[in-house]
Amino acid sequence: MPSHSAVPRPEYPRPQFARHDWLNLNGTWQFELDRGDSGLERGLTDRELSGEILVPFPPESELSGIGETDFLHAVWYRRTVTLPAEWAGRRVLLHFGAVDYDTTVWVNGTEVARHRGGFTPFTADLDGVAEPGDEAVITVRARDPRSGPQARGKQAIKYANHDCNYTRVTGIWQTVWLEPVADLHLRRPRITPDLAGSAFHLELPLSGNREGHRVAAVLTDADGEVARAEARADLDLAPRLYLPVPEDRRREWSPDDPHLYGLRLALLDAEGVEVDAAESYAGLRAVGIRGKAITLNGRTVFQRLVLDQGWYPDGLMTAPTDEALVRDIELAMAAGFNGARLHQKVFEERFLYHADRLGYLVWGEFGDWGCEVGGSSGDNQQPDASYVGQWLEAIERDYSHPSIVGWCPLNETYQKLHDRVTQLDSVTRAMFLATKALDTTRPVVDASGYAHRVAETDVYDSHSYEQDPAAFARQQAGLADGTPYVNRHADGTAYSLPYRGQPYFVSEFGGIWWDPEAAATAAGDDRTASWGYGDRPRDEEEFHARFEGLTGVLLGDPDMFGYCYTQLTDVFQEQNGVYRFDRTTKLDVERVRAAQVRRAAIEER
């Protein structure tokens, strides 16, 4: 086990709902593999474990100190911590940023939490189990079964990495932390910007109500207080506050000016004493639909998106440092992209915080791959009810981030359309309607590419890896007369309900295979070691000509609201990134940028 003197990933994990007191539990934990998932019978809840791991890095990763990449059907963690005595009089919450996949948590031998899903946070309340000043023995079992419908994202279901599937992630892969709260306390707020009304609407969920209590919020900018509001907290479980922004203090959030207002939240008792408080922030912006365009603050902004998969050579799904998250956004912006599809993964919340403050547009997406369990091409995709629950947890976590401009619950659900309602139809509709119910302010694409099963989806799209710009232009030409390119099965059978005039974009294209080192060797055409879409360019000049041609087709289409180029970085064997997997440069980034920054045809309307 490597020696680490500092706590890895020490930064506060939840920047939009930050309390002053907290304790980061990242670092060295006891650890044990449980390949037969028999640990409960063997008493692993009650004894020391045989090894060590560096949390929050998953055991498959190099940074964890283990690097075991075989299937891990169950893993166990154990750590003893003394709850700070200065937290006396408050209950202690144990937070997990994300644990893959089915998790059970015990503290001092008592089960305190169960959670299904590898991408979303959960919390255990330690009240009555461990109090401030007590020693708490935390034991975690994470199960990661190999079969069955499971939201895995891009994790390989074969032993080795293959195609666009990568090294698996099991167990804890985001920050673990403790936080003290009052018995009656604030829960995560929902912050809704109202650009037309020049205001913010706040919902402040509470753990309960008490006579005489009030909630309060103060909105600030660099010049001080902008607005404040209070409301009774003894009636509604989620009191609502209204914070108007005067015209002379109004500043819209956009990629050109990603202004964030400060926001302080408080719960006050009958004497006006703060019972709970948290720091937050908000961006004043609006996302709309005008004809074929998606607007930001009433203006058409062509979305020059890049596919970002959020994988790292040493940490896998876990960024090695907070700076690495910032670096990925900066690299994308340097190449001319103004946003990203956060692809097949619910990114850690600090990525969204950096996107908020840097003015980077993102589409939030669920890592839904893993439901390919059916036998026939008409019933091969079988997501279950857990998909809906996990996706709602992701939206609830991320609702208030201004950088998110759209939601994508599903991706490439390739299943033939026929006249029988299938599991895929039911779950696709449930995820779409659940998204719209929880968030009425952002557009939703029912499924990115392939199987559009919801007639009223806000956005329609396709994926195309056609590499010849002239053929690509012919393929996309039908959008002008309402018959855009739509993904179909190889035999021509439809995946999707017909297009109905919604805003349309090509949400995956390009993927140009460019690996200069492999190209220079005899093994250059071995697609198991290095691959991308289409034939590899003969040289970098041919790459740029192809990139400029493909992006030019979409930028020049007055009915196209954006695009998403595959992809930001190489990922293991998939060598089609603008940057290498280690984030070093492999292309003339200025030429990539120059191909994108001209005004798009839809922006000229």
Coordinates of C-alpha atoms in Angstrom, one line a residue:
M1 CA 0.0 0.0 0.0
P2 CA 1.5 3.4 -1.0
S3 CA 2.2 5.9 1.7
H4 CA 0.0 9.1 1.5
S5 CA 0.5 11.8 4.0
A6 CA -2.3 14.0 2.8
V7 CA -6.0 13.2 2.4
P8 CA -6.8 12.5 -1.2
R9 CA -9.5 14.7 -2.8
P10 CA -9.7 16.9 0.2
E11 CA -12.0 19.6 -1.2
Y12 CA -15.6 19.9 -0.1
P13 CA -17.7 17.6 -2.2
R14 CA -21.0 19.5 -2.4
P15 CA -20.2 23.2 -3.2
Q16 CA -23.8 24.2 -3.9
F17 CA -25.0 23.3 -0.4
A18 CA -22.0 23.8 1.9
R19 CA -21.9 23.7 5.7
H20 CA -18.9 24.9 7.7
D21 CA -18.4 21.8 9.8
W22 CA -17.5 18.6 8.1
L23 CA -14.9 15.8 8.2
N24 CA -13.4 14.2 5.1
L25 CA -13.1 10.4 5.5
N26 CA -11.0 9.9 2.4
G27 CA -7.7 8.1 3.0
T28 CA -6.6 4.7 4.0
W29 CA -9.4 2.2 4.9
Q30 CA -9.2 -1.5 5.6
F31 CA -10.3 -3.5 2.6
E32 CA -11.0 -7.0 1.5
L33 CA -12.1 -8.7 -1.7
D34 CA -15.1 -11.0 -1.4
R35 CA -15.2 -12.9 -4.7
G36 CA -17.9 -15.3 -3.6
D37 CA -20.0 -12.7 -1.9
S38 CA -20.0 -14.8 1.2
G39 CA -18.6 -12.1 3.5
L40 CA -21.7 -11.7 5.6
E41 CA -21.8 -15.4 6.4
R42 CA -18.1 -15.3 7.2
G43 CA -18.4 -12.5 9.7
L44 CA -16.8 -9.6 7.8
T45 CA -19.1 -7.1 9.5
D46 CA -17.4 -8.0 12.9
R47 CA -13.7 -8.3 12.2
E48 CA -10.7 -6.5 10.9
L49 CA -10.2 -6.7 7.1
S50 CA -7.1 -8.2 5.6
G51 CA -5.9 -5.4 3.3
E52 CA -5.9 -1.6 2.8
I53 CA -7.2 0.7 0.1
L54 CA -6.9 4.5 -0.6
V55 CA -10.5 5.9 -0.7
P56 CA -12.0 7.3 -2.9
F57 CA -10.2 5.5 -5.6
P58 CA -11.9 2.2 -6.8
P59 CA -9.9 -1.0 -6.3
E60 CA -9.5 -1.5 -10.0
S61 CA -7.5 1.8 -10.2
E62 CA -3.8 2.3 -9.8
L63 CA -4.4 5.2 -7.4
S64 CA -6.3 2.9 -5.0
G65 CA -3.0 0.9 -4.3
I66 CA -4.7 -2.3 -5.5
G67 CA -5.2 -2.3 -9.2
E68 CA -7.3 -5.5 -9.4
T69 CA -9.1 -5.5 -12.7
D70 CA -10.9 -8.9 -12.6
F71 CA -14.6 -9.1 -11.7
L72 CA -15.2 -8.1 -8.1
H73 CA -18.6 -9.5 -7.1
A74 CA -18.3 -7.9 -3.6
V75 CA -15.8 -5.8 -1.7
W76 CA -15.7 -4.7 1.9
Y77 CA -14.4 -1.6 3.6
R78 CA -13.8 -0.8 7.3
R79 CA -12.7 2.3 9.1
T80 CA -12.8 3.4 12.7
V81 CA -13.3 7.1 13.3
T82 CA -14.0 9.2 16.4
L83 CA -16.8 11.6 15.8
P84 CA -15.7 15.1 16.8
A85 CA -16.7 15.9 20.4
E86 CA -17.3 19.6 19.5
W87 CA -20.3 18.4 17.4
A88 CA -22.1 17.6 20.7
G89 CA -25.8 18.3 20.6
R90 CA -26.1 17.6 16.9
R91 CA -26.8 14.5 14.9
V92 CA -24.1 13.2 12.6
L93 CA -24.7 12.3 8.9
L94 CA -22.5 9.9 7.0
H95 CA -22.4 10.8 3.3
F96 CA -21.2 8.8 0.3
G97 CA -20.7 10.6 -3.0
A98 CA -21.1 7.4 -5.0
V99 CA -20.5 3.6 -4.4
D100 CA -20.8 1.1 -7.2
Y101 CA -23.3 -0.7 -7.1
D102 CA -25.5 -2.3 -4.3
T103 CA -24.3 -1.0 -1.0
T104 CA -25.0 -1.8 2.6
V105 CA -23.5 0.3 5.5
W106 CA -23.1 -0.7 9.1
V107 CA -21.9 1.5 11.9
N108 CA -21.0 -0.1 15.2
G109 CA -22.6 -3.3 14.0
T110 CA -26.0 -1.6 13.2
E111 CA -27.2 -1.4 9.6
V112 CA -27.7 2.3 8.8
A113 CA -28.1 2.4 5.0
R114 CA -28.8 0.5 1.9
H115 CA -28.5 1.9 -1.6
R116 CA -28.7 0.7 -5.2
G117 CA -26.9 2.5 -7.9
G118 CA -23.3 3.3 -8.8
F119 CA -23.6 7.0 -9.7
T120 CA -25.7 8.8 -7.1
P121 CA -25.1 9.9 -3.5
F122 CA -26.8 8.6 -0.3
T123 CA -26.7 9.4 3.4
A124 CA -26.8 7.5 6.6
D125 CA -28.2 9.2 9.8
L126 CA -26.1 8.0 12.7
D127 CA -28.5 9.4 15.4
G128 CA -28.9 6.7 18.1
V129 CA -26.0 4.7 16.7
A130 CA -23.0 6.9 17.2
E131 CA -23.0 10.4 18.9
P132 CA -20.3 13.1 18.9
G133 CA -17.3 12.0 21.0
D134 CA -18.1 8.3 20.2
E135 CA -15.9 5.9 18.3
A136 CA -17.7 4.7 15.1
V137 CA -16.7 1.6 13.2
I138 CA -17.9 2.1 9.7
T139 CA -18.3 -1.1 7.6
V140 CA -19.3 -1.0 3.9
R141 CA -20.1 -3.9 1.6
A142 CA -20.5 -3.1 -2.1
R143 CA -21.9 -5.7 -4.4
D144 CA -21.2 -5.5 -8.2
P145 CA -22.9 -8.4 -9.9
R146 CA -21.8 -9.4 -13.4
S147 CA -25.2 -10.2 -14.8
G148 CA -28.7 -8.7 -14.9
P149 CA -30.0 -5.3 -15.8
Q150 CA -27.7 -2.8 -14.1
A151 CA -26.8 0.8 -14.9
R152 CA -23.1 0.4 -15.6
G153 CA -22.3 3.1 -18.1
K154 CA -19.1 2.3 -20.0
Q155 CA -17.9 -0.5 -17.7
A156 CA -16.8 -3.6 -19.5
I157 CA -19.0 -6.7 -19.1
K158 CA -16.3 -8.9 -20.6
Y159 CA -13.1 -9.6 -18.6
A160 CA -10.9 -7.2 -20.6
N161 CA -11.5 -3.7 -22.0
H162 CA -13.1 -3.9 -25.5
D163 CA -14.5 -1.6 -28.1
C164 CA -15.9 1.5 -26.2
N165 CA -16.1 -0.3 -22.9
Y166 CA -13.5 0.3 -20.2
T167 CA -12.0 -1.0 -16.9
R168 CA -14.8 -1.7 -14.4
V169 CA -15.3 0.4 -11.2
T170 CA -16.5 -1.3 -8.0
G171 CA -17.1 0.1 -4.5
I172 CA -16.4 3.6 -3.3
W173 CA -15.3 6.0 -6.0
Q174 CA -16.3 9.4 -4.6
T175 CA -15.7 11.2 -1.4
V176 CA -16.9 9.8 2.0
W177 CA -17.6 12.4 4.7
L178 CA -19.3 13.3 8.0
E179 CA -21.4 16.3 8.7
P180 CA -23.2 17.4 11.9
V181 CA -26.7 18.9 11.7
A182 CA -29.3 20.1 14.1
D183 CA -32.2 17.8 14.9
L184 CA -34.3 20.1 12.7
H185 CA -32.3 21.1 9.6
L186 CA -32.2 22.2 6.0
R187 CA -32.1 19.7 3.2
R188 CA -30.7 20.3 -0.3
P189 CA -32.4 23.4 -1.8
R190 CA -34.0 23.7 -5.2
I191 CA -33.0 27.0 -6.8
T192 CA -35.0 28.0 -9.9
P193 CA -33.9 31.0 -11.9
D194 CA -36.7 33.2 -13.3
L195 CA -35.0 35.4 -15.9
A196 CA -38.3 36.8 -17.2
G197 CA -39.2 37.9 -13.7
S198 CA -35.6 38.8 -12.8
A199 CA -35.7 36.7 -9.7
F200 CA -34.9 33.4 -8.0
H201 CA -37.4 31.0 -6.6
L202 CA -36.2 28.8 -3.7
E203 CA -37.6 25.7 -2.2
L204 CA -36.1 24.9 1.1
P205 CA -37.0 21.3 2.1
L206 CA -36.8 20.7 5.9
S207 CA -36.3 17.6 8.0
G208 CA -39.5 18.7 9.9
N209 CA -41.5 21.6 11.2
R210 CA -41.4 23.3 14.6
E211 CA -43.5 26.1 16.0
G212 CA -41.9 29.6 15.6
H213 CA -39.1 28.5 13.2
R214 CA -38.4 30.5 10.1
V215 CA -36.3 30.1 7.0
A216 CA -34.2 32.9 5.5
A217 CA -32.1 33.5 2.4
V218 CA -29.8 36.3 1.4
L219 CA -28.7 36.8 -2.2
T220 CA -25.4 38.6 -2.8
D221 CA -23.0 39.8 -5.5
A222 CA -19.6 41.5 -5.4
D223 CA -21.3 44.7 -4.1
G224 CA -23.0 43.1 -1.2
E225 CA -26.6 42.2 -0.5
V226 CA -29.0 42.0 -3.5
A227 CA -32.1 40.6 -1.9
R228 CA -33.3 38.8 1.2
A229 CA -36.5 36.9 2.1
E230 CA -38.0 35.0 5.1
A231 CA -40.9 32.6 5.5
R232 CA -42.5 30.6 8.3
A233 CA -41.0 27.1 8.6
D234 CA -43.6 25.6 10.9
L235 CA -46.3 25.0 8.2
D236 CA -44.8 23.7 4.9
L237 CA -42.3 20.9 4.6
A238 CA -40.6 22.8 1.9
P239 CA -41.1 26.6 2.4
R240 CA -40.7 28.7 -0.7
L241 CA -38.9 32.0 -0.9
Y242 CA -38.8 34.7 -3.6
L243 CA -35.6 36.7 -4.2
P244 CA -36.1 39.6 -6.8
V245 CA -33.1 40.9 -8.6
P246 CA -33.2 44.7 -9.2
E247 CA -32.4 45.8 -12.7
D248 CA -29.2 47.5 -11.7
R249 CA -28.0 44.3 -10.1
R250 CA -29.2 42.0 -12.8
R251 CA -26.4 39.9 -14.5
E252 CA -27.3 37.0 -16.7
W253 CA -25.3 33.8 -16.5
S254 CA -23.9 32.7 -19.9
P255 CA -20.7 31.3 -21.4
D256 CA -19.6 34.8 -22.1
D257 CA -20.2 35.9 -18.5
P258 CA -20.7 33.0 -16.1
H259 CA -21.8 35.2 -13.2
L260 CA -22.8 33.5 -10.0
Y261 CA -24.7 35.2 -7.2
G262 CA -23.9 34.1 -3.6
L263 CA -26.7 32.6 -1.6
R264 CA -26.8 32.1 2.1
L265 CA -29.5 29.9 3.6
A266 CA -30.6 29.7 7.2
L267 CA -33.1 28.1 9.5
L268 CA -33.9 30.2 12.6
D269 CA -35.7 29.3 15.8
A270 CA -38.4 31.3 17.6
E271 CA -35.7 33.6 19.1
G272 CA -34.1 34.3 15.8
V273 CA -31.0 32.1 16.6
E274 CA -29.6 30.1 13.6
V275 CA -30.4 26.4 14.0
D276 CA -28.8 25.5 10.6
A277 CA -27.1 27.4 7.8
A278 CA -25.5 26.7 4.5
E279 CA -23.7 28.5 1.7
S280 CA -24.9 28.2 -1.9
Y281 CA -24.8 30.1 -5.2
A282 CA -27.1 30.6 -8.2
G283 CA -27.0 31.7 -11.9
L284 CA -29.7 33.8 -13.5
R285 CA -30.4 32.2 -16.8
A286 CA -33.2 30.7 -18.9
V287 CA -33.2 27.8 -21.4
G288 CA -36.0 27.9 -24.1
I289 CA -37.1 26.5 -27.4
R290 CA -37.9 28.8 -30.4
G291 CA -38.7 26.9 -33.5
K292 CA -35.7 24.6 -34.2
A293 CA -33.4 26.5 -31.9
I294 CA -32.6 26.1 -28.3
T295 CA -32.1 29.4 -26.7
L296 CA -30.1 30.7 -23.7
N297 CA -31.4 33.8 -22.2
G298 CA -33.6 34.3 -25.2
R299 CA -30.7 34.1 -27.7
T300 CA -29.8 31.3 -30.0
V301 CA -26.5 29.8 -28.9
F302 CA -25.2 27.0 -31.1
Q303 CA -24.1 24.2 -28.8
R304 CA -20.6 23.1 -29.8
L305 CA -20.5 20.1 -27.5
V306 CA -17.9 17.5 -27.0
L307 CA -18.4 14.0 -25.7
D308 CA -16.7 13.7 -22.3
Q309 CA -16.6 10.3 -20.7
G310 CA -14.9 11.3 -17.5
W311 CA -12.3 8.5 -17.3
Y312 CA -8.7 8.8 -16.1
P313 CA -5.7 6.5 -16.6
D314 CA -4.9 6.3 -12.9
G315 CA -8.3 6.9 -11.2
L316 CA -10.7 5.4 -13.8
M317 CA -14.1 7.1 -13.0
T318 CA -12.5 9.1 -10.2
A319 CA -10.5 12.2 -11.1
P320 CA -7.1 12.1 -9.4
T321 CA -7.5 15.7 -8.2
D322 CA -10.0 18.5 -8.3
E323 CA -7.6 20.3 -10.7
A324 CA -8.0 17.5 -13.1
L325 CA -11.8 18.3 -13.4
V326 CA -11.0 21.9 -14.1
R327 CA -8.4 20.9 -16.6
D328 CA -10.8 18.9 -18.7
I329 CA -13.2 21.9 -19.0
E330 CA -10.3 24.2 -19.9
L331 CA -9.0 21.7 -22.6
A332 CA -12.4 21.5 -24.2
M333 CA -12.8 25.3 -24.3
A334 CA -9.3 25.7 -25.7
A335 CA -10.4 23.5 -28.6
G336 CA -13.4 25.6 -29.3
F337 CA -16.1 23.6 -27.6
N338 CA -18.6 25.5 -25.4
G339 CA -20.0 22.5 -23.6
A340 CA -20.2 18.8 -23.3
R341 CA -22.4 15.7 -23.1
L342 CA -21.4 14.2 -19.8
H343 CA -21.6 10.7 -21.4
Q344 CA -22.7 7.5 -19.8
K345 CA -21.8 8.7 -16.3
V346 CA -23.2 11.0 -13.6
F347 CA -20.2 13.2 -13.1
E348 CA -19.2 14.1 -9.5
E349 CA -20.8 17.3 -8.4
R350 CA -17.5 19.3 -8.3
F351 CA -17.3 19.0 -12.1
L352 CA -20.6 20.8 -12.3
Y353 CA -19.5 23.5 -9.9
H354 CA -16.5 24.2 -12.1
A355 CA -18.8 24.2 -15.2
D356 CA -21.0 26.7 -13.4
R357 CA -18.2 29.1 -12.7
L358 CA -16.4 28.7 -16.1
G359 CA -19.6 29.1 -18.2
Y360 CA -19.5 25.6 -19.7
L361 CA -22.8 24.2 -21.0
V362 CA -23.5 20.6 -20.2
W363 CA -26.2 17.9 -20.8
G364 CA -26.7 15.7 -17.7
E365 CA -26.9 12.0 -18.7
F366 CA -27.4 8.7 -17.0
G367 CA -25.0 5.8 -17.3
D368 CA -27.8 3.5 -18.6
W369 CA -25.8 0.9 -20.5
G370 CA -26.2 -2.5 -18.9
C371 CA -29.8 -3.4 -19.7
E372 CA -29.0 -5.5 -22.7
V373 CA -30.4 -8.7 -21.2
G374 CA -33.1 -9.7 -23.6
G375 CA -32.8 -12.3 -26.3
S376 CA -34.5 -10.9 -29.4
S377 CA -33.9 -7.6 -31.2
G378 CA -37.5 -6.6 -30.4
D379 CA -37.1 -7.0 -26.7
N380 CA -33.3 -6.9 -26.0
Q381 CA -33.3 -3.7 -23.8
Q382 CA -34.8 -4.3 -20.4
P383 CA -34.1 -1.5 -17.9
D384 CA -35.9 -2.0 -14.6
A385 CA -37.5 0.3 -12.1
S386 CA -34.2 1.0 -10.4
Y387 CA -33.2 3.1 -13.5
V388 CA -36.0 5.5 -12.8
G389 CA -35.1 5.8 -9.1
Q390 CA -31.4 6.3 -9.7
W391 CA -32.1 8.9 -12.4
L392 CA -34.4 10.9 -10.1
E393 CA -31.6 10.9 -7.5
A394 CA -29.2 12.4 -10.1
I395 CA -31.7 15.1 -11.1
E396 CA -32.4 16.0 -7.5
R397 CA -28.7 16.4 -6.8
D398 CA -28.0 18.5 -9.9
Y399 CA -31.2 20.5 -10.4
S400 CA -29.8 23.9 -9.3
H401 CA -26.7 23.9 -11.4
P402 CA -27.0 26.7 -14.1
S403 CA -24.5 25.0 -16.4
I404 CA -26.9 22.1 -17.1
V405 CA -29.0 23.0 -20.1
G406 CA -30.6 19.7 -20.9
W407 CA -31.2 16.1 -19.6
C408 CA -30.6 12.8 -21.3
P409 CA -31.9 9.8 -19.4
L410 CA -31.0 7.1 -21.9
N411 CA -28.4 6.6 -24.7
E412 CA -28.4 4.3 -27.8
T413 CA -31.2 2.1 -26.7
Y414 CA -31.1 0.1 -29.9
Q415 CA -34.3 -1.9 -30.0
K416 CA -36.7 -2.4 -32.9
L417 CA -40.0 -0.6 -32.8
H418 CA -43.1 -2.8 -33.1
D419 CA -46.7 -2.8 -32.0
R420 CA -46.2 -4.3 -28.6
V421 CA -45.4 -2.2 -25.6
T422 CA -42.1 -3.4 -24.1
Q423 CA -40.1 -2.9 -20.9
L424 CA -38.0 -0.3 -22.8
D425 CA -41.1 1.6 -23.9
S426 CA -42.4 1.7 -20.3
V427 CA -39.1 2.7 -18.7
T428 CA -38.3 5.3 -21.4
R429 CA -41.6 7.0 -20.9
A430 CA -41.3 6.8 -17.1
M431 CA -37.8 8.4 -17.2
F432 CA -39.0 11.1 -19.5
L433 CA -42.1 12.0 -17.5
A434 CA -40.2 11.8 -14.2
T435 CA -37.6 14.2 -15.6
K436 CA -40.3 16.6 -16.8
A437 CA -42.1 16.4 -13.4
L438 CA -39.0 17.1 -11.4
D439 CA -37.7 19.8 -13.8
T440 CA -40.0 21.9 -16.0
T441 CA -37.2 24.3 -16.9
R442 CA -34.9 22.3 -19.2
P443 CA -35.4 20.4 -22.4
V444 CA -35.3 16.6 -22.3
V445 CA -34.3 14.1 -25.0
D446 CA -36.0 10.8 -24.3
A447 CA -33.0 8.8 -25.6
S448 CA -29.9 10.1 -27.3
G449 CA -29.7 8.4 -30.7
Y450 CA -31.6 5.3 -31.8
A451 CA -34.8 4.5 -29.9
H452 CA -37.0 7.6 -29.5
R453 CA -40.1 6.1 -27.9
V454 CA -41.7 9.3 -26.6
A455 CA -43.6 11.2 -29.2
E456 CA -43.5 14.5 -27.3
T457 CA -39.8 14.4 -26.5
D458 CA -38.5 18.0 -26.4
V459 CA -35.5 17.2 -28.6
Y460 CA -34.8 14.7 -31.4
D461 CA -31.4 13.6 -32.4
S462 CA -29.3 11.0 -34.2
H463 CA -25.8 9.5 -34.0
S464 CA -23.7 9.3 -37.2
Y465 CA -20.1 8.3 -37.7
E466 CA -20.1 8.9 -41.5
Q467 CA -16.5 10.1 -42.2
D468 CA -16.8 11.6 -45.6
P469 CA -18.0 15.2 -45.3
A470 CA -19.8 15.1 -48.7
A471 CA -21.7 12.0 -47.8
F472 CA -22.4 13.4 -44.3
A473 CA -23.9 16.5 -45.9
R474 CA -26.2 14.3 -48.1
Q475 CA -27.2 12.2 -45.1
Q476 CA -28.2 15.3 -43.1
A477 CA -29.9 17.2 -45.8
G478 CA -33.4 15.9 -45.0
L479 CA -33.7 18.1 -41.9
A480 CA -34.6 21.0 -44.1
D481 CA -37.9 19.4 -45.2
G482 CA -38.7 17.7 -41.9
T483 CA -37.2 14.2 -42.7
P484 CA -33.9 14.2 -40.8
Y485 CA -31.5 11.4 -40.6
V486 CA -32.8 8.8 -38.1
N487 CA -30.9 5.8 -36.7
R488 CA -32.3 2.4 -37.8
H489 CA -31.5 -1.2 -37.4
A490 CA -29.1 -2.7 -40.0
D491 CA -32.1 -4.3 -41.7
G492 CA -33.9 -1.0 -42.0
T493 CA -36.4 -1.5 -39.2
A494 CA -37.3 1.6 -37.3
Y495 CA -36.0 2.1 -33.7
S496 CA -38.0 5.3 -33.2
L497 CA -41.3 7.1 -33.5
P498 CA -41.5 9.6 -36.3
Y499 CA -39.8 13.0 -36.0
R500 CA -42.3 15.8 -35.2
G501 CA -40.4 19.0 -35.9
Q502 CA -38.5 19.3 -32.6
P503 CA -35.1 21.0 -32.2
Y504 CA -32.6 18.5 -33.8
F505 CA -28.9 17.9 -33.4
V506 CA -26.4 15.2 -34.2
S507 CA -25.4 14.3 -30.7
E508 CA -22.6 12.0 -31.7
F509 CA -20.4 12.3 -34.8
G510 CA -16.8 12.3 -35.9
G511 CA -14.9 10.0 -33.6
I512 CA -12.0 10.3 -36.1
W513 CA -9.4 7.6 -35.4
W514 CA -6.1 9.3 -34.9
D515 CA -3.2 7.7 -33.1
P516 CA 0.0 9.0 -34.6
E517 CA 2.2 6.5 -32.7
A518 CA 0.2 3.5 -33.8
A519 CA -0.1 4.8 -37.3
A520 CA 3.7 4.8 -37.6
T521 CA 4.0 1.1 -36.7
A522 CA 3.3 -2.1 -38.5
A523 CA 0.5 -2.7 -35.9
G524 CA -1.2 0.5 -36.9
D525 CA -4.3 -1.2 -38.3
D526 CA -4.8 -3.5 -35.2
R527 CA -8.2 -2.2 -34.0
T528 CA -7.9 -4.2 -30.7
A529 CA -5.1 -2.0 -29.5
S530 CA -6.2 1.3 -31.1
W531 CA -9.5 2.2 -32.8
G532 CA -11.8 5.0 -33.8
Y533 CA -14.5 5.4 -36.4
G534 CA -13.8 5.1 -40.1
D535 CA -10.4 4.7 -41.8
R536 CA -7.6 6.3 -39.9
P537 CA -6.3 9.5 -41.6
R538 CA -3.0 9.1 -43.3
D539 CA -1.6 12.2 -41.5
E540 CA -2.7 15.0 -39.3
E541 CA -3.5 17.2 -42.2
E542 CA -6.1 14.7 -43.3
F543 CA -7.6 14.7 -39.8
H544 CA -8.1 18.4 -39.8
A545 CA -9.6 18.4 -43.3
R546 CA -12.1 15.8 -42.2
F547 CA -12.8 17.5 -38.9
E548 CA -13.4 20.9 -40.6
G549 CA -15.6 19.2 -43.3
L550 CA -17.8 17.4 -40.8
T551 CA -18.3 20.2 -38.4
G552 CA -18.8 22.6 -41.3
V553 CA -21.8 20.6 -42.5
L554 CA -23.5 21.0 -39.1
L555 CA -22.5 24.6 -38.5
G556 CA -23.9 25.5 -41.9
D557 CA -27.3 23.9 -41.4
P558 CA -29.8 26.6 -40.4
D559 CA -32.1 24.0 -38.8
M560 CA -29.4 22.4 -36.6
F561 CA -29.2 23.7 -33.0
G562 CA -25.9 22.1 -32.1
Y563 CA -23.7 19.0 -32.3
C564 CA -21.6 16.8 -30.1
Y565 CA -18.2 15.6 -31.4
T566 CA -16.8 12.3 -30.2
Q567 CA -14.7 12.9 -28.1
L568 CA -12.6 15.0 -25.7
T569 CA -9.8 12.5 -24.9
D570 CA -8.7 9.0 -25.9
V571 CA -10.0 6.4 -23.5
F572 CA -7.9 3.3 -23.3
Q573 CA -8.1 1.5 -26.7
E574 CA -10.5 4.1 -28.1
Q575 CA -8.1 6.5 -29.8
N576 CA -10.4 9.1 -31.2
G577 CA -9.9 12.0 -28.8
V578 CA -8.9 15.5 -29.5
Y579 CA -6.4 14.9 -26.6
R580 CA -4.6 11.8 -25.4
F581 CA -5.9 9.8 -22.5
D582 CA -3.3 11.5 -20.2
R583 CA -4.6 14.9 -21.4
T584 CA -1.4 15.8 -23.4
T585 CA -1.7 17.3 -26.8
K586 CA -1.7 15.2 -30.0
L587 CA -3.2 17.6 -32.5
D588 CA -2.9 21.3 -33.5
V589 CA -5.6 22.4 -31.0
E590 CA -5.8 25.9 -32.6
R591 CA -6.9 24.4 -35.9
V592 CA -9.6 22.3 -34.1
R593 CA -10.7 25.5 -32.5
A594 CA -10.7 27.6 -35.7
A595 CA -12.9 25.0 -37.4
Q596 CA -15.7 25.6 -34.8
V597 CA -15.7 29.2 -33.7
R598 CA -17.4 30.8 -36.7
R599 CA -21.1 31.7 -36.2
A600 CA -23.4 28.9 -37.0
A601 CA -26.2 29.3 -39.6
I602 CA -28.9 29.0 -36.9
E603 CA -27.3 31.8 -35.0
E604 CA -27.7 34.1 -38.0
R605 CA -31.5 33.7 -38.0

